[in-house]
Amino acid sequence: MKVFVTGASGFVGSAVVKELIANGHQVTGLARSEESAKFISEAGAEVLMGDLESFDILQKGAREADGVIHTAFIHDFSDYQSNALKDEKAIEAMGEVLKGTDKPIVVTGGTLGLPLINGKITEDSKAPAESVRFSEKAFVSLTEAGVNASIVRLSPSVYGNSEHGFKGGFGVILAELAKTKGTAAYIEDRNNVWPTIHRLDAAKLFRLALEKGEKGARYNAVNNDKQLSMKEFAEYIGEKLNIPVQSFSKEEASQYFTWMTYFVQENCPATSLQTQEKLGWKPSEKSFFEELEKYFF
C-alpha cells in the first residue's frame, strides 16, 4: 500500500514509518519543517510539506494514498484544548476525501480518561463527551459517515529509545520531575494505575490496524503485564534516585505536578486482550522499567 503518515518524524510516527517500510509499504510523511523533512527522507519515505492546519495538503496526502495513519499531535500541554481541536479538524479534513472509498484511516487516541468496564478500560470503553482529547469523537463521526476508520488508543507512557533519545511519555516526565524537585510524589493514597507500551510495539499495532483493522474498531496499545499504581511508581523512583517519597493532597498536588495534575490523578487500568485476539498482536519489546533503568538511572 501507499500510506500517508502524519507525525512521520515524531516519536511514535517515525517508528510507524520504519515498520511500514520494513513490511513492503510505500510511505509519504507529512513534514512541517526542513528538519522534519530531512528526517523523513532519510528513513526512506517521500515528503509532503505541511502541518495540521494545512487542510488542502492533508487532503492531498489522503487522496493520493491507499491508506492513512494519523499520529501527529501538537504536544503543547499549556494549550491542550486548542491543540485537541486542531487535531479533530485535521482528522475531519482527511476524512472528507476518504468518503465513498474503502481506504482505511487509523486515528490516534489515548486510554487515559476512558470509563472502566468491570474494573478495566477495554476496547469497549468509549470516550465520554467531556473527554479532553477530541480524536475519538472525530473517529466516531468518520465511521458514521461511512469512512473505513479505526482508532489506536495509546497508553499514557509510550516509551523507548530512538533517534530522539530515550523517552517514556508521562512516566519519564514524572521521573524527571522527581529528580529535579528531589522528591518523588503521588496524590493522596490512591492506587490509580497507568499502563505502558513500547513505541515499536505501538508501531506494529498501527500497521496491523491499517492492514487488517475493522471499520469502527477501537484498539488499545497496552502492555497487559503488571501495571504499577502511581504510589508504587513514586516509591520505585524514590528508591532508584535515593530521594524521599511524599503523598500530596489534591489541593497541594498542583504546586508539585503543575499542568500534569489532572493526568496524574486519573486511573487507567487498561487491557488489550481484544486487540491481541483480533489482530494477532502481542507486545514483545522490553518492559518500561527495563528500558527506564537502562537509560535513566
Coordinates of N, CA and C in Angstrom, one line a residue, residues 66-271:
D66 N -3.3 5.0 -0.4 CA -4.2 3.8 -0.3 C -4.7 3.7 1.1
G67 N -4.1 4.4 2.1 CA -4.5 4.4 3.5 C -3.7 5.5 4.2
V68 N -4.3 5.8 5.4 CA -3.7 6.9 6.2 C -3.5 6.5 7.6
I69 N -2.4 6.9 8.2 CA -2.2 6.7 9.7 C -1.9 8.1 10.2
H70 N -2.7 8.5 11.2 CA -2.6 9.8 11.7 C -2.0 9.8 13.1
T71 N -0.8 10.1 13.3 CA -0.1 10.1 14.6 C 0.3 11.5 15.1
A72 N 0.1 12.5 14.2 CA 0.5 13.9 14.6 C -0.4 14.5 15.7
F73 N 0.3 15.2 16.6 CA -0.4 16.0 17.6 C 0.5 17.0 18.1
I74 N 0.0 18.2 18.4 CA 0.8 19.3 18.9 C 0.9 19.1 20.4
H75 N 2.1 18.7 20.9 CA 2.2 18.4 22.3 C 2.6 19.6 23.2
D76 N 1.8 20.6 23.1 CA 1.9 21.8 23.9 C 0.8 21.8 25.0
F77 N 1.1 21.2 26.2 CA 0.0 21.0 27.1 C -0.5 22.2 27.8
S78 N 0.2 23.4 27.6 CA -0.3 24.6 28.1 C -1.5 25.1 27.3
D79 N -1.7 24.6 26.1 CA -2.9 25.0 25.3 C -3.5 23.7 24.7
Y80 N -3.7 22.7 25.6 CA -4.1 21.4 25.2 C -5.5 21.4 24.4
Q81 N -6.4 22.1 24.9 CA -7.8 22.1 24.3 C -7.7 22.6 22.9
S82 N -7.0 23.7 22.7 CA -6.8 24.3 21.3 C -6.2 23.3 20.4
N83 N -5.2 22.6 20.9 CA -4.4 21.6 20.0 C -5.3 20.4 19.8
A84 N -6.1 20.0 20.7 CA -7.0 18.9 20.5 C -8.1 19.2 19.5
L85 N -8.5 20.5 19.4 CA -9.4 20.9 18.4 C -8.8 20.9 17.0
K86 N -7.5 21.3 16.9 CA -6.8 21.3 15.6 C -6.7 19.8 15.2
D87 N -6.4 18.9 16.1 CA -6.3 17.5 15.8 C -7.6 17.0 15.2
E88 N -8.7 17.4 15.9 CA -10.1 16.9 15.4 C -10.4 17.4 14.0
K89 N -10.1 18.7 13.7 CA -10.3 19.3 12.4 C -9.5 18.7 11.3
A90 N -8.2 18.3 11.7 CA -7.3 17.7 10.7 C -7.9 16.3 10.3
I91 N -8.4 15.5 11.3 CA -9.0 14.2 11.1 C -10.2 14.4 10.2
E92 N -11.0 15.4 10.5 CA -12.2 15.6 9.7 C -11.9 15.9 8.2
A93 N -10.8 16.7 8.1 CA -10.4 17.2 6.7 C -10.0 16.0 5.9
M94 N -9.2 15.1 6.5 CA -8.7 13.9 5.7 C -9.9 13.0 5.5
G95 N -10.8 12.9 6.4 CA -12.0 12.0 6.3 C -12.9 12.4 5.1
E96 N -12.9 13.7 4.8 CA -13.8 14.2 3.8 C -13.4 13.5 2.4
V97 N -12.1 13.4 2.1 CA -11.7 12.9 0.8 C -11.7 11.3 0.8
L98 N -11.9 10.7 2.0 CA -12.0 9.3 2.1 C -13.4 8.7 2.0
K99 N -14.4 9.6 2.1 CA -15.8 9.2 2.0 C -16.0 8.7 0.6
G100 N -16.8 7.6 0.6 CA -17.1 6.9 -0.7 C -16.0 6.0 -1.2
T101 N -15.0 5.8 -0.4 CA -13.9 4.9 -0.7 C -13.8 3.9 0.4
D102 N -13.0 2.8 0.2 CA -12.8 1.9 1.3 C -11.4 2.0 1.9
K103 N -10.7 3.1 1.6 CA -9.4 3.4 2.1 C -9.4 3.5 3.6
P104 N -8.5 2.8 4.3 CA -8.5 2.9 5.8 C -7.8 4.1 6.3
I105 N -8.3 4.6 7.4 CA -7.6 5.7 8.1 C -7.5 5.2 9.6
V106 N -6.3 5.2 10.1 CA -6.1 4.8 11.5 C -5.8 6.1 12.3
V107 N -6.6 6.4 13.3 CA -6.5 7.6 14.1 C -5.8 7.3 15.4
T108 N -5.2 8.3 16.0 CA -4.6 8.1 17.3 C -5.4 8.7 18.4
G109 N -5.6 7.9 19.5 CA -6.3 8.3 20.7 C -5.5 7.9 21.9
G110 N -6.1 8.0 23.1 CA -5.5 7.6 24.3 C -6.4 6.8 25.2
T111 N -5.8 6.0 26.1 CA -6.6 5.2 27.0 C -6.9 6.0 28.3
L112 N -6.1 7.1 28.6 CA -6.3 7.8 29.8 C -7.7 8.6 29.8
G113 N -8.4 8.4 30.9 CA -9.7 9.1 31.0 C -10.9 8.3 30.4
L114 N -10.7 7.1 29.9 CA -11.8 6.3 29.4 C -12.5 5.6 30.6
P115 N -13.8 5.3 30.4 CA -14.6 4.7 31.5 C -14.2 3.2 31.7
L116 N -14.3 2.8 33.0 CA -14.0 1.4 33.3 C -15.2 0.5 33.0
I117 N -14.9 -0.7 32.6 CA -15.9 -1.7 32.4 C -15.5 -2.9 33.2
N118 N -16.3 -3.2 34.3 CA -15.9 -4.3 35.2 C -14.5 -4.1 35.7
G119 N -14.1 -2.8 36.0 CA -12.8 -2.5 36.7 C -11.7 -2.3 35.7
K120 N -12.0 -2.4 34.4 CA -10.9 -2.3 33.4 C -11.3 -1.4 32.3
I121 N -10.3 -0.7 31.6 CA -10.6 0.0 30.4 C -10.3 -1.0 29.3
T122 N -11.4 -1.3 28.6 CA -11.3 -2.3 27.5 C -11.5 -1.6 26.1
E123 N -11.5 -2.4 25.1 CA -11.8 -1.8 23.8 C -13.2 -1.4 23.6
D124 N -14.1 -1.8 24.5 CA -15.5 -1.4 24.5 C -15.7 -0.1 25.3
S125 N -14.7 0.4 26.0 CA -14.8 1.7 26.7 C -14.7 2.8 25.6
K126 N -15.7 3.7 25.7 CA -15.8 4.7 24.7 C -15.5 6.1 25.4
A127 N -14.8 7.0 24.7 CA -14.5 8.3 25.2 C -15.8 9.0 25.6
P128 N -15.9 9.6 26.8 CA -17.1 10.3 27.2 C -17.1 11.7 26.4
A129 N -18.3 12.3 26.4 CA -18.4 13.5 25.7 C -17.5 14.6 26.2
E130 N -17.2 14.6 27.5 CA -16.3 15.6 28.1 C -14.9 15.3 28.0
S131 N -14.5 14.3 27.2 CA -13.1 13.9 27.0 C -12.3 15.1 26.6
V132 N -11.0 15.3 27.1 CA -10.2 16.4 26.8 C -9.5 16.3 25.4
R133 N -9.5 15.0 24.9 CA -9.0 14.8 23.6 C -10.1 14.5 22.6
F134 N -10.1 15.1 21.5 CA -11.3 15.0 20.6 C -11.1 14.0 19.4
S135 N -10.0 13.3 19.4 CA -9.7 12.4 18.2 C -10.7 11.3 18.1
E136 N -11.1 10.8 19.3 CA -12.1 9.6 19.3 C -13.5 10.1 18.8
K137 N -13.8 11.3 19.2 CA -15.1 11.9 18.7 C -15.0 12.0 17.1
A138 N -13.9 12.5 16.6 CA -13.7 12.6 15.2 C -13.8 11.3 14.5
F139 N -13.1 10.3 15.1 CA -13.1 8.9 14.6 C -14.6 8.4 14.5
V140 N -15.4 8.6 15.5 CA -16.7 8.1 15.5 C -17.5 8.8 14.4
S141 N -17.3 10.1 14.2 CA -18.0 10.9 13.1 C -17.7 10.3 11.8
L142 N -16.4 10.0 11.6 CA -16.0 9.4 10.3 C -16.6 8.1 10.0
T143 N -16.7 7.2 11.1 CA -17.3 5.9 10.9 C -18.7 6.0 10.6
E144 N -19.4 7.0 11.3 CA -20.9 7.2 11.0 C -21.1 7.7 9.6
A145 N -20.1 8.4 9.0 CA -20.2 8.9 7.6 C -19.8 7.8 6.6
G146 N -19.5 6.6 7.1 CA -19.1 5.5 6.2 C -17.7 5.4 5.9
V147 N -16.8 6.2 6.5 CA -15.4 6.1 6.3 C -14.8 4.8 7.0
N148 N -13.9 4.2 6.4 CA -13.2 3.0 6.9 C -12.2 3.4 8.0
A149 N -12.7 3.9 9.1 CA -11.8 4.4 10.2 C -11.7 3.5 11.4
S150 N -10.5 3.4 12.0 CA -10.3 2.7 13.3 C -9.5 3.6 14.1
I151 N -9.3 3.3 15.4 CA -8.5 4.1 16.3 C -7.6 3.3 17.1
V152 N -6.3 3.7 17.3 CA -5.4 3.1 18.2 C -5.3 4.0 19.4
R153 N -5.6 3.5 20.6 CA -5.6 4.3 21.8 C -4.3 4.0 22.6
L154 N -3.4 4.9 22.7 CA -2.1 4.7 23.3 C -2.2 4.8 24.8
S155 N -1.2 4.1 25.4 CA -1.0 4.1 26.9 C -0.5 5.5 27.3
P156 N -0.7 5.9 28.5 CA -0.1 7.2 29.0 C 1.4 7.3 28.8
S157 N 2.1 6.1 29.0 CA 3.5 6.1 28.9 C 3.9 5.3 27.7
V158 N 4.2 6.0 26.6 CA 4.8 5.3 25.4 C 6.3 5.6 25.5
Y159 N 7.0 4.5 25.5 CA 8.5 4.6 25.9 C 9.3 4.0 24.8
G160 N 10.6 4.2 25.0 CA 11.6 3.5 24.1 C 12.7 4.5 23.6
N161 N 13.7 4.0 23.1 CA 14.9 4.8 22.6 C 14.7 5.0 21.1
S162 N 15.1 6.1 20.6 CA 15.0 6.4 19.2 C 16.1 7.5 18.9
E163 N 16.1 7.9 17.6 CA 17.0 9.0 17.2 C 16.7 10.3 18.1
H164 N 15.6 10.3 18.7 CA 15.2 11.5 19.5 C 15.8 11.3 20.9
G165 N 16.4 10.2 21.2 CA 16.8 9.9 22.6 C 15.8 9.0 23.3
F166 N 16.0 8.7 24.6 CA 15.1 7.9 25.3 C 13.9 8.8 25.8
K167 N 12.7 8.3 25.6 CA 11.5 9.0 26.1 C 10.6 7.9 26.6
G168 N 9.6 8.4 27.5 CA 8.7 7.5 28.1 C 7.4 8.1 28.4
G169 N 7.0 9.1 27.6 CA 5.7 9.7 27.9 C 5.6 10.3 29.3
F170 N 4.5 10.3 29.9 CA 4.3 10.8 31.2 C 5.1 10.2 32.3
G171 N 5.4 8.9 32.1 CA 6.2 8.2 33.1 C 7.6 8.8 33.3
V172 N 8.3 9.1 32.2 CA 9.6 9.7 32.2 C 9.5 11.1 32.7
I173 N 8.5 11.8 32.3 CA 8.3 13.2 32.8 C 8.2 13.2 34.3
L174 N 7.5 12.3 34.9 CA 7.4 12.2 36.3 C 8.7 11.9 37.0
A175 N 9.5 11.0 36.4 CA 10.8 10.7 36.9 C 11.7 11.9 36.8
E176 N 11.7 12.6 35.7 CA 12.5 13.8 35.6 C 12.1 14.9 36.6
L177 N 10.8 15.0 36.9 CA 10.2 15.9 37.8 C 10.7 15.6 39.2
A178 N 10.7 14.3 39.6 CA 11.2 13.9 40.9 C 12.7 14.2 41.1
K179 N 13.4 13.9 40.0 CA 14.8 14.2 40.0 C 15.1 15.7 40.2
T180 N 14.4 16.5 39.6 CA 14.5 18.0 39.7 C 14.1 18.5 41.1
K181 N 13.0 18.0 41.6 CA 12.5 18.5 42.9 C 13.1 17.8 44.1
G182 N 13.7 16.7 43.9 CA 14.3 16.0 45.0 C 13.3 15.2 45.8
T183 N 12.1 15.0 45.3 CA 11.1 14.3 46.0 C 10.2 13.5 44.9
A184 N 10.0 12.3 45.2 CA 9.1 11.5 44.3 C 7.7 11.6 45.0
A185 N 6.7 11.9 44.2 CA 5.4 12.2 44.8 C 4.2 11.5 44.1
Y186 N 3.1 11.3 44.8 CA 1.9 10.8 44.3 C 0.8 11.6 45.1
I187 N -0.5 11.4 44.6 CA -1.6 12.1 45.2 C -2.4 11.3 46.1
E188 N -2.4 11.7 47.4 CA -3.1 11.0 48.5 C -2.7 9.6 48.5
D189 N -3.6 8.7 48.8 CA -3.2 7.3 48.9 C -3.9 6.4 47.9
R190 N -4.0 7.1 46.7 CA -4.8 6.4 45.6 C -3.9 5.3 44.9
N191 N -4.6 4.3 44.5 CA -4.0 3.2 43.8 C -4.2 3.3 42.3
N192 N -4.4 4.5 41.8 CA -4.6 4.6 40.3 C -3.4 4.2 39.6
V193 N -3.6 3.5 38.4 CA -2.5 2.9 37.7 C -2.5 3.5 36.3
W194 N -1.3 3.4 35.6 CA -1.1 3.8 34.2 C -0.5 2.6 33.5
P195 N -1.0 2.2 32.4 CA -0.3 1.2 31.5 C 0.8 1.8 30.7
T196 N 1.6 1.0 30.1 CA 2.7 1.4 29.2 C 2.7 0.7 27.9
I197 N 3.4 1.2 26.9 CA 3.6 0.5 25.7 C 4.9 1.0 25.0
H198 N 5.7 0.0 24.5 CA 6.9 0.4 23.8 C 6.6 1.0 22.4
R199 N 7.3 2.0 22.0 CA 6.9 2.7 20.7 C 7.0 1.7 19.5
L200 N 7.9 0.7 19.6 CA 8.0 -0.3 18.5 C 6.8 -1.2 18.5
D201 N 6.3 -1.6 19.7 CA 5.1 -2.4 19.7 C 3.9 -1.6 19.3
A202 N 3.8 -0.3 19.6 CA 2.7 0.5 19.1 C 2.8 0.7 17.6
A203 N 4.0 0.8 17.0 CA 4.1 0.9 15.6 C 3.6 -0.4 14.9
K204 N 3.8 -1.5 15.4 CA 3.3 -2.8 14.9 C 1.8 -2.8 14.9
L205 N 1.2 -2.3 16.0 CA -0.2 -2.2 16.1 C -0.8 -1.3 15.1
F206 N -0.2 -0.1 14.8 CA -0.7 0.8 13.8 C -0.7 0.1 12.4
R207 N 0.4 -0.6 12.1 CA 0.4 -1.3 10.8 C -0.7 -2.4 10.7
L208 N -0.8 -3.2 11.7 CA -1.8 -4.2 11.7 C -3.3 -3.6 11.6
A209 N -3.5 -2.5 12.3 CA -4.8 -1.9 12.2 C -5.1 -1.4 10.8
L210 N -4.0 -0.9 10.1 CA -4.1 -0.4 8.8 C -4.4 -1.6 7.8
E211 N -3.7 -2.7 8.0 CA -3.8 -3.8 7.1 C -5.0 -4.7 7.4
K212 N -5.4 -4.9 8.6 CA -6.4 -5.9 9.0 C -7.6 -5.3 9.8
G213 N -7.5 -4.0 10.2 CA -8.5 -3.4 11.1 C -9.9 -3.4 10.5
E214 N -10.8 -3.4 11.4 CA -12.2 -3.4 11.0 C -12.7 -1.9 11.1
K215 N -13.7 -1.6 10.3 CA -14.3 -0.3 10.3 C -15.0 -0.1 11.7
G216 N -14.6 1.0 12.3 CA -15.2 1.4 13.6 C -14.6 0.7 14.8
A217 N -13.5 0.0 14.6 CA -12.8 -0.7 15.7 C -12.0 0.2 16.5
R218 N -12.0 -0.1 17.8 CA -11.1 0.5 18.8 C -10.0 -0.5 19.2
Y219 N -8.8 -0.1 19.2 CA -7.7 -0.9 19.6 C -6.8 -0.3 20.7
N220 N -6.5 -1.0 21.7 CA -5.8 -0.5 22.8 C -4.3 -0.9 22.7
A221 N -3.4 0.1 22.7 CA -2.0 -0.1 22.6 C -1.5 -0.2 24.1
V222 N -1.7 -1.3 24.7 CA -1.4 -1.5 26.1 C -0.7 -2.8 26.4
N223 N 0.4 -2.8 27.2 CA 1.0 -4.0 27.6 C 0.3 -4.5 28.9
N224 N -0.2 -5.7 28.8 CA -1.0 -6.2 29.9 C -0.3 -6.7 31.1
D225 N 1.1 -6.7 31.0 CA 1.9 -7.1 32.2 C 1.6 -6.1 33.3
K226 N 2.2 -6.5 34.5 CA 1.9 -5.7 35.8 C 2.0 -4.2 35.6
Q227 N 0.9 -3.5 36.0 CA 0.9 -2.1 35.9 C 0.9 -1.5 37.3
L228 N 2.0 -0.8 37.6 CA 2.2 -0.2 38.9 C 1.2 0.9 39.2
S229 N 0.8 1.1 40.4 CA 0.0 2.2 40.8 C 0.9 3.4 40.9
M230 N 0.3 4.6 40.9 CA 1.2 5.8 41.0 C 2.0 5.9 42.3
K231 N 1.4 5.3 43.4 CA 2.1 5.2 44.6 C 3.3 4.3 44.5
E232 N 3.1 3.1 43.9 CA 4.2 2.2 43.7 C 5.3 2.8 42.8
F233 N 4.9 3.5 41.7 CA 5.8 4.1 40.8 C 6.6 5.2 41.5
A234 N 6.0 6.0 42.4 CA 6.7 7.0 43.1 C 7.8 6.3 44.1
E235 N 7.4 5.2 44.7 CA 8.3 4.5 45.6 C 9.4 3.9 44.8
Y236 N 9.2 3.5 43.6 CA 10.2 2.9 42.7 C 11.2 4.0 42.4
I237 N 10.7 5.2 42.0 CA 11.6 6.3 41.6 C 12.4 6.8 42.8
G238 N 11.7 6.9 44.0 CA 12.4 7.3 45.2 C 13.5 6.4 45.5
E239 N 13.3 5.1 45.4 CA 14.4 4.1 45.7 C 15.5 4.2 44.8
K240 N 15.2 4.3 43.5 CA 16.3 4.4 42.4 C 17.1 5.7 42.6
L241 N 16.4 6.8 42.9 CA 17.1 8.1 43.0 C 17.6 8.4 44.4
N242 N 17.2 7.5 45.3 CA 17.6 7.7 46.7 C 17.1 9.1 47.2
I243 N 15.8 9.3 47.0 CA 15.2 10.6 47.4 C 13.9 10.2 48.2
P244 N 13.4 11.1 49.0 CA 12.2 10.8 49.8 C 10.9 10.7 48.9
V245 N 9.9 10.0 49.4 CA 8.7 9.8 48.7 C 7.6 10.5 49.5
Q246 N 6.7 11.3 48.9 CA 5.8 12.1 49.6 C 4.4 12.0 49.0
S247 N 3.4 12.0 49.8 CA 2.0 12.0 49.3 C 1.4 13.4 49.5
F248 N 0.8 13.9 48.4 CA 0.2 15.2 48.5 C -1.3 15.1 48.4
S249 N -2.0 16.1 49.1 CA -3.4 16.2 48.9 C -3.7 16.7 47.5
K250 N -5.0 16.6 47.1 CA -5.4 17.1 45.8 C -5.1 18.6 45.8
E251 N -5.3 19.3 46.9 CA -5.1 20.8 46.9 C -3.6 21.1 46.7
E252 N -2.7 20.3 47.4 CA -1.3 20.5 47.3 C -0.6 20.1 46.0
A253 N -1.3 19.1 45.4 CA -0.7 18.4 44.2 C -0.3 19.4 43.1
S254 N -1.2 20.4 42.8 CA -1.0 21.3 41.7 C 0.3 22.0 41.8
Q255 N 0.8 22.3 43.0 CA 2.1 23.0 43.2 C 3.3 22.1 42.7
Y256 N 3.1 20.8 42.9 CA 4.2 19.9 42.5 C 4.1 19.5 41.1
F257 N 2.9 19.0 40.7 CA 2.7 18.5 39.3 C 2.4 19.5 38.3
T258 N 2.0 20.7 38.7 CA 1.5 21.8 37.8 C 0.5 21.2 36.7
W259 N 0.9 21.4 35.4 CA -0.1 21.0 34.3 C -0.4 19.5 34.3
M260 N 0.4 18.7 35.0 CA 0.2 17.2 34.9 C -0.8 16.8 36.0
T261 N -1.2 17.7 36.9 CA -2.1 17.3 38.0 C -3.3 16.5 37.5
Y262 N -4.0 17.0 36.5 CA -5.2 16.3 36.0 C -4.9 14.9 35.6
F263 N -3.8 14.7 34.9 CA -3.4 13.4 34.3 C -3.0 12.4 35.4
V264 N -2.2 12.9 36.4 CA -1.6 12.1 37.4 C -2.7 11.4 38.3
Q265 N -3.9 12.1 38.5 CA -4.9 11.6 39.3 C -5.9 10.6 38.6
E266 N -5.7 10.5 37.3 CA -6.6 9.6 36.5 C -6.2 8.1 36.7
N267 N -7.2 7.3 36.8 CA -6.9 5.9 36.9 C -7.1 5.2 35.5
C268 N -6.1 4.4 35.1 CA -6.1 3.8 33.8 C -5.7 2.4 33.7
P269 N -6.5 1.5 34.4 CA -6.2 0.1 34.4 C -6.7 -0.6 33.1
A270 N -5.9 -0.4 32.0 CA -6.4 -0.8 30.7 C -5.9 -2.2 30.3
T271 N -6.6 -2.8 29.4 CA -6.2 -4.1 28.8 C -6.3 -4.1 27.3

